[in-house]
Every structure is written in C-alpha cells, then in structure tokens.
Amino acid sequence: MSRVQNGGMSVFLVLLLAISATQAAVVRQYPILDSLQHLENPMQRSVVPFAGEDNYRLPNDTIPSHYAVSLSTNVHTGDTVFNGTVAITLSVLSTTTKIVVHARQLENFTASIIQQGVTEAVAQELTHEYEAEREFLTFSKTGLTFPEDTTWILTINYQGHLRTDNGGFYLSTYTDEEGNTKYLATTQFESTDARHAFPCYDEPSKRAEFTITIKHDPSYNAISNMPVDTSSTSGVTVFQKTVNMPSYLVAFIVSEFVFSEGELNGLPQRVFSRKGTEHEQEWALTTGMLVEKRLSGYFDVPFALPKLDQAGIPDFAAGAMENWGLATYREEYLLYNTENSTTSTQTNIATIEAHEDAHMWFGDLVAIEWWSFLWLKEGFATLFENLAVDLAYPEWDIFQTFHAVSYQSALVNDASANARPMSHFVQKPSEIALLYDSVSYAKAGSVLDMWRHALTNTVFQRGLHNYLVDNQFTAANPSKLFEGIAKAAVEENYEVKATVADMMGSWTNQGGVPLLTVTRNYENGSFTVKQSVYTNDKDYTNDKLWYVPINYAESHNPDFRDTEATHYLLNQSEITINSGLDQTSWLILNKKSTGYYRVLYDTQNYQLITSALTTRPHKIDPRNRAQLINDLYRFATSGRVPYATLLELLTYLPQENQYSPWSATNTVITLLNRYLSGDADYDNFQFYVRELVSLQFDKFGVNDNKGDHHLVPFTRNVLINLACLAGLENCLTETTAKLTALVENGTKIEPNLQSQVYCNGLKQADDKTFDFVFNKLLNSTDQAERRLLISALGCSQNTAQLEKFVSSSIEPEGLRDQERITVLSPVYSRGEVGLLVAIEFLQKNWEKYGQLNSGFGGVNPLYIDIVGISVYTVNDKQKEALQELVDTVKNSEYVPSTLQASVDSNVNANYAWLASNRDPLMTWVAGFRSGSSALNASILAILACLLAAKLF
C-alpha cells in the first residue's frame, strides 16, 4: 500500500510533524509521505509472542484453497446493503470440531458444509458464534468432527452494508459533469478489511484462489483482479479464477467508470476513472506500461496475471493500493491534465504507480508471512518507486528527490532511543496499523538501497530474482531474502565480508540509525571511523552495533560514481583506514549518501569541505552536499558542533543550482524560522537568508520555462519559498502580481508556480482575493488542485479569513471527507496567527471535529491536530491557549490519556531548543550582517577611490 494510506498508521506525529510542515509552503514532491508522518512510533517490542494475551491469529488446523465469492449490490441507487455468499474450499491440517474464519460488520449468517471426495456426501447445517474482539466467526455442529487430511466446502450466506469510511467494501460518491450525484462501490482491504466483504482467512500467508461474481445493475460495470469470464451476462459479471493470493489483495469496483487501454510486451493494461476524465488517463497508462516493463526486466520475472488495471477513486483514504491486477488510487495520483497539472503531479503519478506495480512482485507474487514483516514489501515498493522510475526516465534524476524526502524522513524518525526495528512483532489490527510508518517505508527502502550499492547492483538484482523465483506464490520472511542474496553472491563469485543474514539482519532486527564519527590523523594521512547510535540527545549511549558499509571520496580523487563498499565496520565499534590523504585534502564518506547513517567529521575537515564548496562545489556530489547540510543541522541542534560550522558552510549556496541541497536548506531554514520568526532580532536572520538565496532566485526567477530539466521547477519553488520568507522584495512583489493578475484579469498562473504564488500572495491578500481562492477550491473537480489550494489557503495571515477556512472542515458541504482533516495543519504551521485561530476553532468545535473520519488507521483527527499544534508552540501566549484546549478535551472519548504528555513533550522540547540554540544562532547572524555591512562599506570606499583616481 502506498504511504499515504490509512495509511495505515498511532500517531507518529510528534516525531516528524515538524519536518512535514517544512514542506507546507512548497509543492510537495511526494504527497504519499504526508500521512506517513502522522504517526508516532509504538512502544518497542521484540519479535516474540505476547505472553499472557489472547492469540489474535487464526487457528492453524484448517487452511483455504479456494473461495467462490458472490456479491449482489444496488449501489447505483446509493443503497448500502449488499448480500453475499462465499463457498470456501478448505483442507483440515489437524482434527478439529470447529472452523474459525474472520468477519467484520457482517450479519444474518447461515452456513452449511459438505465434505469432498466422499460418495453421497450430504451438506450439513452449522451453527455459528461470533467473538467481536478478535473478529472470529466460528462454525460447528454438535457431534461433527473434521478429521485431519480431509477437504470440505464451507458455504456461508450473509449480509453487509457498504461502509462510508473508505475501508472494506465501501461506498464512494462524486458529482458528474451535469451536477448529478453518482455512486460506486469499491474496496480497500489492506490490512484486515477483506473480512468486511466476505468471511475469510484474513491473514497474508493464508493464500488461496478466488472466483468472484458480482450482481449489479446492467447500467454499471464491474472490474476485479482478473479478466471477465465468458460466462458473464448483463448485470452479472463473473471473473476468471485468480492465482493463489492473500485475501487482502482481492479487489472489485462496481461503477460507471470508463477506461483507456494499451498493451506492451503482450500485457494488456487499462486505466479506469469517472466519465469526463478520459483525457487525463494517458500519462498513467503510458507510464504504467513502461514501468511494468522495467520492473519485469529488472527482476527477470514476468508479471504473473493476464492483465493489469489501474483505477482512480474519488473517495480514497489510502494513497494507493496494490490489489493484484487492479491497483487503486486517489484520483490526484492517477489523473494528469496536460494543461493544468504540475510537474509534481506528473512525478507523483509515476512514482506511486511504480510503488504499486513493485508490489505485484513484493507482496503479491511473494507475500509476507505476517504483518510483523511489513517492511519486506513496503521497503521494496519504496525503493522501486524510485528505481523503476529512474530506469524509465533516467533524465529525471529521481534519486535526488528520494534523498530529499524518504531518506531524510527516515533518518529523522529513527533518531529516538526507542526507535523500533524493521521486523516488529504485532498481533491486533490496531497494532498492525501502527507499522505503516517511516520505518516500514522510508527506512526500509533506504536500507535496501544501501545494500544495493554496497554489494553492487549486480549481486542485489540477482538476489531479488532468486528470492522471487524461489518463493513465488508463497509467503516469506526476511531470512528468505537473505538466502536469495547470499545465493546470488555465490553465483556472481562476489566476496561477502560476513554472512548476508548477519549483515542485513543487524539493520532489520534493531531500531535506530548509526552515527559514524570520523577523526583524521593529519600527520600520517589515516582516519578512524567509530560507530555509535545516533539520537537527538548527544549524551545518550548504548551498545548497538551494525555491519556498516563504507566508501569515501577525497579532493585528489573526487569520483562519487562507484558506490560499492570498500571497507566495513563488521559489527565492531571502530576501524582505522590508511588512506594516505594529505593535510589539505577534504574527505567525504558515503558517496552519493547511499549509506543509511550520519557522518560527523572533525573541525579541520569541515573547514576543508566548506572551502571546497565555496570554490568548486560541483566537485562534490549534490546528494553529499545535501547530506552535509542535513547532518550539520542535526549536529548543531544537538550540541555536537557549533552553529557557526553549519552557518558558514551554507554561505556557499549562492553558487548552488541543484535541487537536493536546496531542499535540505529549505528544511533547515524553515525549521529555524519556526522558532525565530517572533524574535526581536528576526531581521538579522532574514538578512542572512536573503544573502544565501538572492543570486539563485534571480537566476531561476518566478516564471516557468518550457524545456526546463525535470528538477528545475522543484528547485525554483524552494527558492521562491525561501526568498519570500526572507522578505526579498522582488519575490513578494512578483508573486503577488501573478495572483492579482489571476483575480483581476483571469491571467492563468503557470501550474508549477501555483503553490508559491497562491501562498505568498495570500499572506497579504484582501477578502476579495481570499474569497476568490477559497471559492476556486470549492468549485474545483481536480483533486490535485484541491490539495494545493487547501495548503495555500492556510498561508493567509488574516484572522477572519482563516476562521472562515478552518470552519469549512466541519461544514456539511464543500470539502470531501478525506479533505476535512487536512485543513488545520496548513493553518497552524504557518505562524502564530494561524496557530491561535486553529486553537480557538477546536476549543469551540472540538466535538464536531472529533467526529470526523480520520482516515489514519482509527487515530482521531482531534488528537492528531492538537499534538500537531504543540509542535509549533514556542511562546507563553501560545502555550496558555493550547493548555486551555487540552484541559477541555483531555477527558473526552476522542483523545487518548497520553494527550497531555504528548503535548508537554513537544512544548517543552521547543522551549529547550530556544534556550540552547537561540543565542548562538542570533549572535552569529548578527555578526554576519555587520560583517557584510562592513565589507560592503569597504568595497564602496575602494570603488570610490578607484573612480576618483580615474577621474583625476
């Protein structure tokens, strides 16, 4: 499942709401990350069973082999009732008197069972019991035993209701071009919602074949994982039998959708969406065909089904879902309008589609044994959402954005003493939901990419082929992956420094991220690398060790292309490398920043690197330039290096023209601005930022240019964001002029610039302009545009305007359900005005807001946003208002008992940050400004003398 999903996710908020907010004023490259940042890591548990708790796993005495599912729906009328029959062919592995399956929110059960392979067998009626806590539906009959090694068909009739929370078998609505309300029924089963559509063995390892039949109004069509069978008739759609697959990957849609189709390498592909959007399907169809070709070629394993469909759903809490043969998406992640869509939307569609297509191998062809190993499919999907796009569109340089988004979010979230391991034991559905976080996605993808480089792509690629072929149509655990890669190393005659299981297992079985401290011996040219666990507390220690792959570049050999590991920390605390470096050479470990760790250098090496960046920045890879910025910010805020080291290094930026270093800078400056924007000496900080950004802002400008490199629009948006934040006059006037021209004259804003123009223009907008943008949101049918406008409207600094905007989250008309819970964050993350508006709104409307559908695995939006507000609370006025809100709601049903502790933790952390960091920061930028003023005065004096001499 894509990371925007229910995502699955306790609220991972507190660790990275700060980072997600730094992107708030910028077009987000990968919206799929947004929801991923909403959760806080659950308490760490080892991968061992719970002691003294009920077992939430089904008994292992029976196992399914085939389901015949028949569903009947009148969704065309908006009716939510559906009737179902499922006939489960099952085998008895050990003698039992009960058959237990999962069911959720189903009713009116009747059941019978008949044994197979027995002459004149008679169906027998069964009684049932239901346990709501574990959602166990148990069938039995007095005196009836199911002997070992027998086969039976269990037939269950039942009734259910289409849900309205975007989970299970659910109802979605939209308005057609004539203004009519249209209904459709669709599915979202991961991780435990297949049981809502039909009783089943709803566990990923219990694979079976499925034959789906759907009865519906003849005016509607139905699609599912497999092609339509020839036995179908009008109003009754029968699908071909699936391959052996987990229940959560079953999907079906009953709708009036239309499609575009194509075929590449003998595989038919289609893109489905509502009528009127056919012209927006082409990019997804073309990219889907190319990405599938690149994936099947890389794995050397063909796609396993006879067709592949992609469908855009108007109401979809998940970003996307990898149903085998029928992937589903939010419309904004599938539909691309060549006139109005942005480069960001184009990129999102390609990467999210690649993410879901990668799942067709990792998760579908080879399932995971249990949700404890969620990373084993989501990590690969995260890696290949980038690698497949890189193979399809190498000119995009997509790994710069991977480094800026997934890689950085993983490092930030993993900097906790309680960081959980990638493999993490869970049982309950609520616990499973907590695993849909940055560890399973971003960290796992980053760790896998590290080993792809360290062991060489050749070994890694062959290892994945082995894993997929050896485990196809089964369920696997991490040891199977390690075996496949180890086998590949032997096949490629590649020397591995330790066992693959030990090396990779050191990253999957323990949480956290390493810090490599590099100390150079400038006399003999050697350097020592020492590993420790990295946390934001520099005084924290423990005995964790990893198998860490290392490589390096230096000024006399600045070649960052070969990323194979040349040295290893083999589960040892330190090594010394005799490199022969001379005293004037800079040293950089971790070429292209492919290793998943931070690197801390000694003072002299930082000076050498800063000097090199100032004179010849292009000699150092852009991703390493970005990582130097990211690492130094973390080191400065944690007291490992002085702020001067970071702030001096950033002075090279007037020469920087690449995306990833500017993205890193944007993160740093936006975070600093959050703390400093109300400071009495704030103008010194703004002066410093203007000095960094003005030259490149002038070069990139505020106009979109056809033929720009793929990353140029992203870089331009970052520069506009920083320039306007710094109060650069040209930025403010030019963005405001574009918005005014739209409102007054209807002059369109270039799609790639809309986020920046709307946001910065709205900061000082009158009510006419604000209402224009607000009404544009309400009237738009483009989901990507709606998301952009929601983010931009939060930029207003007018209390009345913001009050109108936040009230839309609970009004019955206007916003879609999935949008309502996205309104407050762009308001409270943009400054004190919005933060106080959000607090007052929740104080007055907390109960209505708490009743909104969260879309985040059951975590209430009231809790999410109150904790989110606490991340931005930096003074006493804000703190007092927030505490009043907490006191009002903390005993309600909508928030957990941990609310006060979570809020206190964030607010106290902000106050501690200011106490430790404000003075050295503001002292340095004040000195920078006075130094610049003195330098400018000196330059003017020299020029005056030269002019006078010339005149004389």
XYZ file of C-alpha atoms in Angstrom, residues 447 450-451 453-455 503 506-507 514 516 546-551 563-570 575 589-591 594-597:
33
model
C 18.424 0.316 3.949
C 22.245 0.934 0.811
C 22.822 -2.781 0.259
C 25.034 -0.081 -3.668
C 27.290 -1.734 -1.103
C 27.040 -5.244 -2.590
C 24.976 -8.032 7.835
C 21.818 -6.080 12.028
C 19.649 -3.438 10.307
C 24.281 4.753 13.260
C 29.912 7.471 12.152
C 25.782 -2.590 12.905
C 27.550 -4.076 9.918
C 28.224 -0.754 8.201
C 29.394 -0.498 4.572
C 31.804 2.388 3.934
C 33.333 4.140 0.950
C 29.255 3.351 -4.598
C 30.368 -0.209 -3.798
C 31.603 -0.617 -0.232
C 35.386 -0.587 0.042
C 35.514 -1.049 3.829
C 33.207 -2.331 6.547
C 32.596 -1.887 10.212
C 31.888 -5.573 10.817
C 38.296 0.859 12.286
C 32.426 9.300 3.479
C 29.335 7.677 1.977
C 29.427 8.516 -1.708
C 23.585 5.849 -0.197
C 24.543 4.505 3.237
C 21.888 4.827 5.913
C 23.808 6.726 8.578
